[in-house]
Coordinates of C-alpha atoms and ligand atoms in Angstrom, one line a residue:
M104 CA 107.6 81.7 94.0
G105 CA 109.1 80.7 97.4
I106 CA 112.7 80.8 96.9
D107 CA 114.3 80.1 100.0
K108 CA 117.3 80.7 97.7
D109 CA 120.0 83.5 98.2
N110 CA 122.4 83.0 95.5
V111 CA 120.0 83.9 92.7
R112 CA 121.3 85.5 90.6
F113 CA 118.9 85.8 87.9
V114 CA 115.2 86.7 87.9
I115 CA 113.3 87.4 84.4
H116 CA 110.0 87.7 84.3
Y117 CA 108.7 87.1 80.6
S118 CA 106.4 89.8 81.4
P119 CA 105.6 93.3 83.6
A120 CA 104.4 92.3 86.8
A121 CA 100.5 93.5 88.4
S122 CA 102.4 96.4 90.3
L123 CA 105.1 97.3 91.8
E124 CA 105.3 96.7 94.4
N125 CA 105.3 92.9 93.4
Y126 CA 107.8 93.9 91.1
Y127 CA 110.2 95.1 93.9
Q128 CA 109.6 91.3 95.6
E129 CA 110.1 89.3 93.2
I130 CA 113.1 91.1 92.0
G131 CA 114.0 91.1 95.8
R132 CA 114.1 87.2 95.3
S133 CA 117.7 87.5 94.0
G134 CA 121.8 88.4 95.1
R135 CA 120.4 87.8 98.8
D136 CA 123.9 87.1 99.3
G137 CA 125.4 90.3 98.3
K138 CA 127.1 89.1 95.1
E139 CA 126.4 90.4 91.6
S140 CA 122.7 89.3 90.1
F141 CA 120.5 90.1 87.3
A142 CA 116.5 91.1 86.6
F143 CA 115.5 91.7 83.4
M144 CA 112.2 92.1 82.5
L145 CA 111.4 91.1 78.8
W146 CA 108.0 92.7 77.1
N147 CA 106.7 94.6 74.0
K148 CA 103.8 97.0 72.9
Q149 CA 100.9 94.4 73.0
E150 CA 101.7 92.7 76.1
L151 CA 100.8 96.2 77.2
L152 CA 97.8 97.2 75.4
N153 CA 96.3 92.6 75.8
F154 CA 96.7 93.7 79.8
D155 CA 94.9 97.1 79.7
Q156 CA 92.1 95.4 78.3
I157 CA 92.4 92.1 80.5
L158 CA 91.9 94.1 82.8
K159 CA 89.1 96.4 81.5
N160 CA 87.6 93.1 81.3
Q161 CA 86.7 92.1 84.6
I162 CA 85.4 94.5 86.4
P163 CA 82.0 94.7 86.1
N164 CA 79.9 98.2 86.7
K165 CA 77.5 98.8 89.5
A166 CA 74.5 96.5 87.7
E167 CA 76.8 93.6 86.9
F168 CA 78.1 93.3 90.0
L169 CA 74.5 93.8 92.1
K170 CA 73.3 90.9 89.4
I171 CA 76.0 88.3 90.3
V172 CA 75.6 88.7 94.0
S173 CA 72.2 88.9 93.7
Y174 CA 72.3 85.8 91.5
L175 CA 74.7 83.9 94.6
Y176 CA 71.5 84.4 97.0
S177 CA 68.9 83.0 95.0
I178 CA 70.2 80.4 93.4
F179 CA 70.4 79.5 97.4
Q180 CA 67.8 80.5 98.7
V181 CA 68.9 83.2 101.3
A182 CA 66.3 85.7 102.3
E183 CA 66.8 89.2 103.1
F184 CA 69.6 88.9 107.3
E185 CA 69.5 85.0 106.4
L186 CA 72.6 83.1 107.0
P187 CA 72.8 79.6 105.9
E188 CA 75.6 77.4 107.4
K189 CA 75.9 74.8 105.5
T190 CA 78.1 75.2 101.9
F191 CA 77.0 75.3 98.7
Q192 CA 78.8 73.6 96.0
L193 CA 78.9 77.2 92.8
N194 CA 78.9 76.2 88.9
I195 CA 80.2 79.1 88.0
T196 CA 78.9 78.3 83.9
G197 CA 75.5 78.7 85.3
I198 CA 76.3 82.0 87.0
Q199 CA 78.1 83.0 84.1
N200 CA 74.7 81.4 82.1
F201 CA 72.6 83.5 83.6
T202 CA 74.3 87.1 84.1
K203 CA 75.3 86.4 80.5
L204 CA 78.2 87.6 81.9
S205 CA 82.6 86.8 81.3
K206 CA 83.6 84.7 83.5
A207 CA 86.6 87.1 84.6
K208 CA 84.0 89.2 86.3
I209 CA 82.3 86.6 88.1
N210 CA 85.3 85.8 89.1
N211 CA 86.7 89.1 90.4
V212 CA 83.8 89.2 91.8
L213 CA 83.8 85.6 93.1
N214 CA 86.9 86.7 95.0
F215 CA 86.4 89.5 96.3
L216 CA 83.5 88.3 98.2
H217 CA 85.5 86.2 99.4
N218 CA 88.5 88.9 100.7
Q219 CA 86.3 90.6 102.3
E220 CA 85.3 87.1 104.0
I221 CA 81.7 87.5 103.3
I222 CA 81.7 84.4 101.7
Y223 CA 84.3 81.4 101.7
Y224 CA 85.1 80.9 97.6
N225 CA 86.6 77.8 97.2
D226 CA 88.0 77.1 93.5
N227 CA 90.3 74.4 93.9
K228 CA 89.4 71.8 93.1
S229 CA 90.0 68.8 95.6
L230 CA 88.3 65.1 97.1
S231 CA 85.2 65.4 97.3
S232 CA 83.4 65.2 100.6
L233 CA 81.0 63.3 102.9
E234 CA 78.9 62.8 106.3
L235 CA 76.7 60.8 107.0
F236 CA 73.1 62.1 108.4
I237 CA 71.6 58.3 109.0
K238 CA 72.7 56.3 111.3
S239 CA 73.6 52.5 110.7
D240 CA 70.8 50.9 112.2
E241 CA 68.4 52.7 109.9
I242 CA 69.7 51.9 106.6
D243 CA 66.8 49.2 106.7
Q244 CA 64.1 51.2 106.9
L245 CA 65.3 53.3 104.1
P246 CA 63.3 53.0 100.2
Q247 CA 65.7 49.6 99.2
K248 CA 67.5 51.3 96.7
D249 CA 68.5 53.4 98.7
A250 CA 69.3 51.8 100.8
Y251 CA 71.7 49.6 98.8
F252 CA 73.6 52.0 97.7
I253 CA 74.9 53.4 100.7
E254 CA 75.5 50.2 102.0
L255 CA 78.0 49.9 98.9
L256 CA 79.0 53.5 100.3
F257 CA 80.4 51.9 103.6
R258 CA 81.8 49.1 101.7
T259 CA 84.1 50.5 100.3
I260 CA 84.4 54.2 101.2
S261 CA 85.8 53.8 105.4
G262 CA 85.4 55.9 108.5
L263 CA 82.2 56.7 106.7
T264 CA 80.3 55.5 109.4
T265 CA 82.1 57.1 112.0
H266 CA 82.9 60.9 110.1
K267 CA 82.7 63.2 107.5
V268 CA 85.2 61.6 105.4
M269 CA 87.0 63.4 102.2
F270 CA 87.1 60.6 98.7
S271 CA 87.9 60.1 95.7
E272 CA 84.8 59.1 93.3
Q273 CA 86.8 57.2 90.3
Q274 CA 88.3 55.6 92.8
V275 CA 84.8 54.7 94.5
S276 CA 83.8 53.3 91.1
N277 CA 86.5 51.9 90.1
K278 CA 86.0 49.5 93.1
I279 CA 81.9 49.1 92.3
N280 CA 82.3 49.2 88.9
V281 CA 80.0 52.2 88.8
S282 CA 80.5 55.3 86.5
A283 CA 81.7 58.8 88.6
P284 CA 79.2 60.0 87.0
L285 CA 76.3 58.3 87.7
I286 CA 78.2 57.9 91.8
K287 CA 78.1 62.3 91.5
E288 CA 74.2 61.7 90.6
R289 CA 73.2 58.8 93.4
L290 CA 75.4 61.1 95.6
K291 CA 73.2 63.8 95.1
E292 CA 69.8 62.0 95.1
L293 CA 70.7 61.3 98.2
Q294 CA 72.1 64.8 99.2
Q295 CA 68.5 66.1 98.3
K296 CA 67.5 63.3 100.7
N297 CA 69.1 64.5 103.3
Y298 CA 70.5 61.1 104.2
L299 CA 73.7 63.1 103.2
E300 CA 75.7 65.6 102.9
Y301 CA 78.1 65.6 99.7
V302 CA 80.2 68.7 98.4
D303 CA 82.0 67.3 94.6
G304 CA 85.8 68.5 95.0
A305 CA 85.0 69.3 91.7
L306 CA 83.4 72.3 91.8
S307 CA 83.6 75.7 93.1
S308 CA 81.9 75.5 96.7
I309 CA 80.8 78.5 98.6
K310 CA 79.1 78.8 102.4
F311 CA 77.8 82.4 103.3
L312 CA 80.1 84.7 106.2
K313 CA 77.7 87.0 106.9
P314 CA 73.4 86.9 107.0
R315 CA 72.9 89.1 104.1
D316 CA 72.7 92.6 103.7
E317 CA 71.4 94.4 100.6
R318 CA 71.2 97.6 101.9
A319 CA 75.8 97.4 102.5
V320 CA 76.0 95.6 98.8
N321 CA 74.5 98.1 97.4
S322 CA 76.2 100.5 99.1
I323 CA 78.6 99.7 100.4
Y324 CA 80.0 96.5 99.4
W325 CA 79.8 98.3 95.4
K326 CA 81.5 101.2 96.7
L327 CA 84.8 99.6 98.5
F328 CA 84.4 97.0 95.6
E329 CA 84.3 99.8 93.0
H330 CA 87.9 101.7 95.0
I331 CA 89.5 98.3 94.6
Q332 CA 88.9 98.5 91.3
R333 CA 90.7 101.7 91.0
N334 CA 93.4 100.7 92.5
K335 CA 94.2 97.6 90.5
I336 CA 94.2 100.1 87.6
Q337 CA 96.3 102.4 89.1
K338 CA 98.7 100.0 90.0
W339 CA 98.9 99.0 86.6
E340 CA 99.0 102.4 85.0
E341 CA 102.5 103.0 88.0
M342 CA 103.7 99.2 86.4
K343 CA 103.2 100.3 83.0
F344 CA 104.6 103.5 83.6
Y345 CA 108.3 102.1 84.8
T346 CA 108.0 99.6 82.3
E347 CA 107.3 102.4 79.1
N348 CA 109.7 105.0 81.0
N349 CA 113.3 105.8 79.1
S350 CA 114.4 108.2 80.8
Y351 CA 114.9 107.6 84.5
C352 CA 117.3 105.9 86.3
K353 CA 114.8 102.0 87.3
M354 CA 115.8 101.6 91.0
K355 CA 115.4 105.8 91.1
L356 CA 111.5 105.2 90.2
I357 CA 110.8 102.4 92.6
L358 CA 112.2 103.9 95.6
A359 CA 110.8 106.5 94.2
Y360 CA 106.8 104.9 94.1
F361 CA 108.0 103.8 98.0
G362 CA 108.1 107.5 99.2
E363 CA 111.5 108.1 98.5
K364 CA 112.4 110.9 96.8
N365 CA 116.0 112.3 97.3
S366 CA 117.8 108.7 96.1
K367 CA 120.8 108.3 93.4
N368 CA 121.0 107.4 89.5
C369 CA 121.9 103.7 90.0
G370 CA 124.0 103.2 87.9
H371 CA 123.6 99.7 86.8
C372 CA 120.5 99.8 85.4
S373 CA 119.7 99.6 81.9
V374 CA 118.6 103.6 81.7
C375 CA 122.3 104.5 83.5
E376 CA 123.7 102.0 81.3
K377 CA 122.8 103.8 78.4
N378 CA 123.2 107.2 79.5
K379 CA 126.4 106.4 80.2
Q380 CA 127.4 104.7 76.5
S381 CA 125.7 108.3 75.2
I382 CA 127.9 109.6 77.0
F383 CA 130.9 107.7 76.8
G384 CA 130.3 107.3 72.8
K385 CA 130.3 111.1 72.5
N386 CA 133.2 114.1 73.0
I387 CA 132.9 114.5 77.1
S388 CA 133.7 118.2 76.2
Q389 CA 130.6 118.3 73.4
Q390 CA 129.2 117.2 76.8
I391 CA 130.6 120.4 78.3
I392 CA 129.2 122.3 76.0
N393 CA 125.6 121.1 75.5
L394 CA 125.3 121.8 78.7
L395 CA 127.0 125.2 78.6
A396 CA 124.8 125.7 75.9
K397 CA 121.4 126.3 77.9
K398 CA 123.1 127.8 81.0
P399 CA 126.5 129.4 82.1
S400 CA 127.7 126.9 85.2
T401 CA 130.6 126.4 88.2
I402 CA 131.8 122.3 87.8
E403 CA 130.2 121.6 90.4
E404 CA 126.9 122.4 88.4
L405 CA 129.1 120.7 85.2
S406 CA 129.8 116.6 87.6
I407 CA 126.8 116.4 88.6
Q408 CA 125.1 116.4 85.3
L409 CA 127.9 114.6 84.0
S410 CA 127.1 111.9 87.0
Y411 CA 129.4 109.3 84.7
H412 CA 132.2 111.4 85.1
S413 CA 134.8 111.8 87.5
K414 CA 135.7 115.6 87.8
E415 CA 139.4 115.0 87.2
N416 CA 138.3 114.3 84.4
I417 CA 135.6 117.0 83.8
L418 CA 138.3 119.6 84.2
E419 CA 141.4 118.5 82.2
N420 CA 138.6 118.8 79.3
L421 CA 136.9 121.6 80.6
I422 CA 140.4 123.4 80.7
F423 CA 141.5 122.1 77.1
L424 CA 137.6 123.5 75.9
L425 CA 138.9 127.5 77.5
D426 CA 142.8 126.5 76.0
S427 CA 140.6 126.2 72.3
G428 CA 138.9 130.0 72.8
K429 CA 135.2 127.8 72.3
V430 CA 134.3 128.9 76.7
R431 CA 135.5 131.5 78.7
M432 CA 135.2 132.0 82.5
L433 CA 132.1 134.3 83.4
N434 CA 133.6 134.8 86.7
F435 CA 136.4 132.5 88.5
R436 CA 134.2 130.0 89.2
T437 CA 131.8 129.8 86.9
Y438 CA 132.2 129.3 82.6
M439 CA 130.0 130.0 79.5
L440 CA 129.9 129.2 76.3
N441 CA 132.6 131.3 73.9
N442 CA 130.0 132.7 71.1
Ligands
ZN271 ZN1 119.8 102.6 87.4

């Protein structure tokens, strides 16, 4: 949400954010001009349960984690302590078929490896890239079929003779009247012969950034992964508590989350509004009686509890209660119920 306006009046979440940090940052995009603005969050119980499930399902156990990581190394034939230089094309369906694990678990592990800079994982669909290793004067020495195809490429993709280029198979296909899948297939064949390097932009790609290290995968990487997953779950639990909770001021909860312990009720959030309504809705005298039933209190103590009312208002009601004999003085400062 890259919004660069200071007069945003509403932020509406149509489902809870993944963490309170995210949520707070997102609602902070409203009212930057200091004027009143509103943050709404739509949610239901089922949605929370669904997200619990989604979160749980994307976390592999250790055996599954190791299976995914070692599959990556073995499919690209990376030996222990080796660091290949090239970028490989990654077929997620291939990993799924081999490991029999969900795409969510596989992506979770790949993103972890990417974030830890163990691999560079590119899941963005983009243009394909092509780099020729054959010079134009060497083409004659190639088998005729290959030479012909490369000539075609030279004529349809500009810049190919001198450098690596980004291109679209579909555009080449339109120019030379060969189907895009067939072009891809031919390029892969030529890549196998080491004439060129071809990266299919429609597939994910992966480049290893650190040498393969089985011991690290088994210990450090796994422990770190596990830690991050636990953290993710905890952040979600906190978000869930925030969402479902109905008794603490929402702002107070957010500030407490960020370590501010002694903040006051904001007076504006859904919880504060509800409390105000129930206090205003009921007789204020009844509120005082309820509090005094718990323990004798001073007017100051009562005002703290009934912070939505002015002290004058509380005092007025108290005098009325004294007059009617429902309340009496315990000492010159403290009031109690007259039983
Ligand atoms: Zn509040």
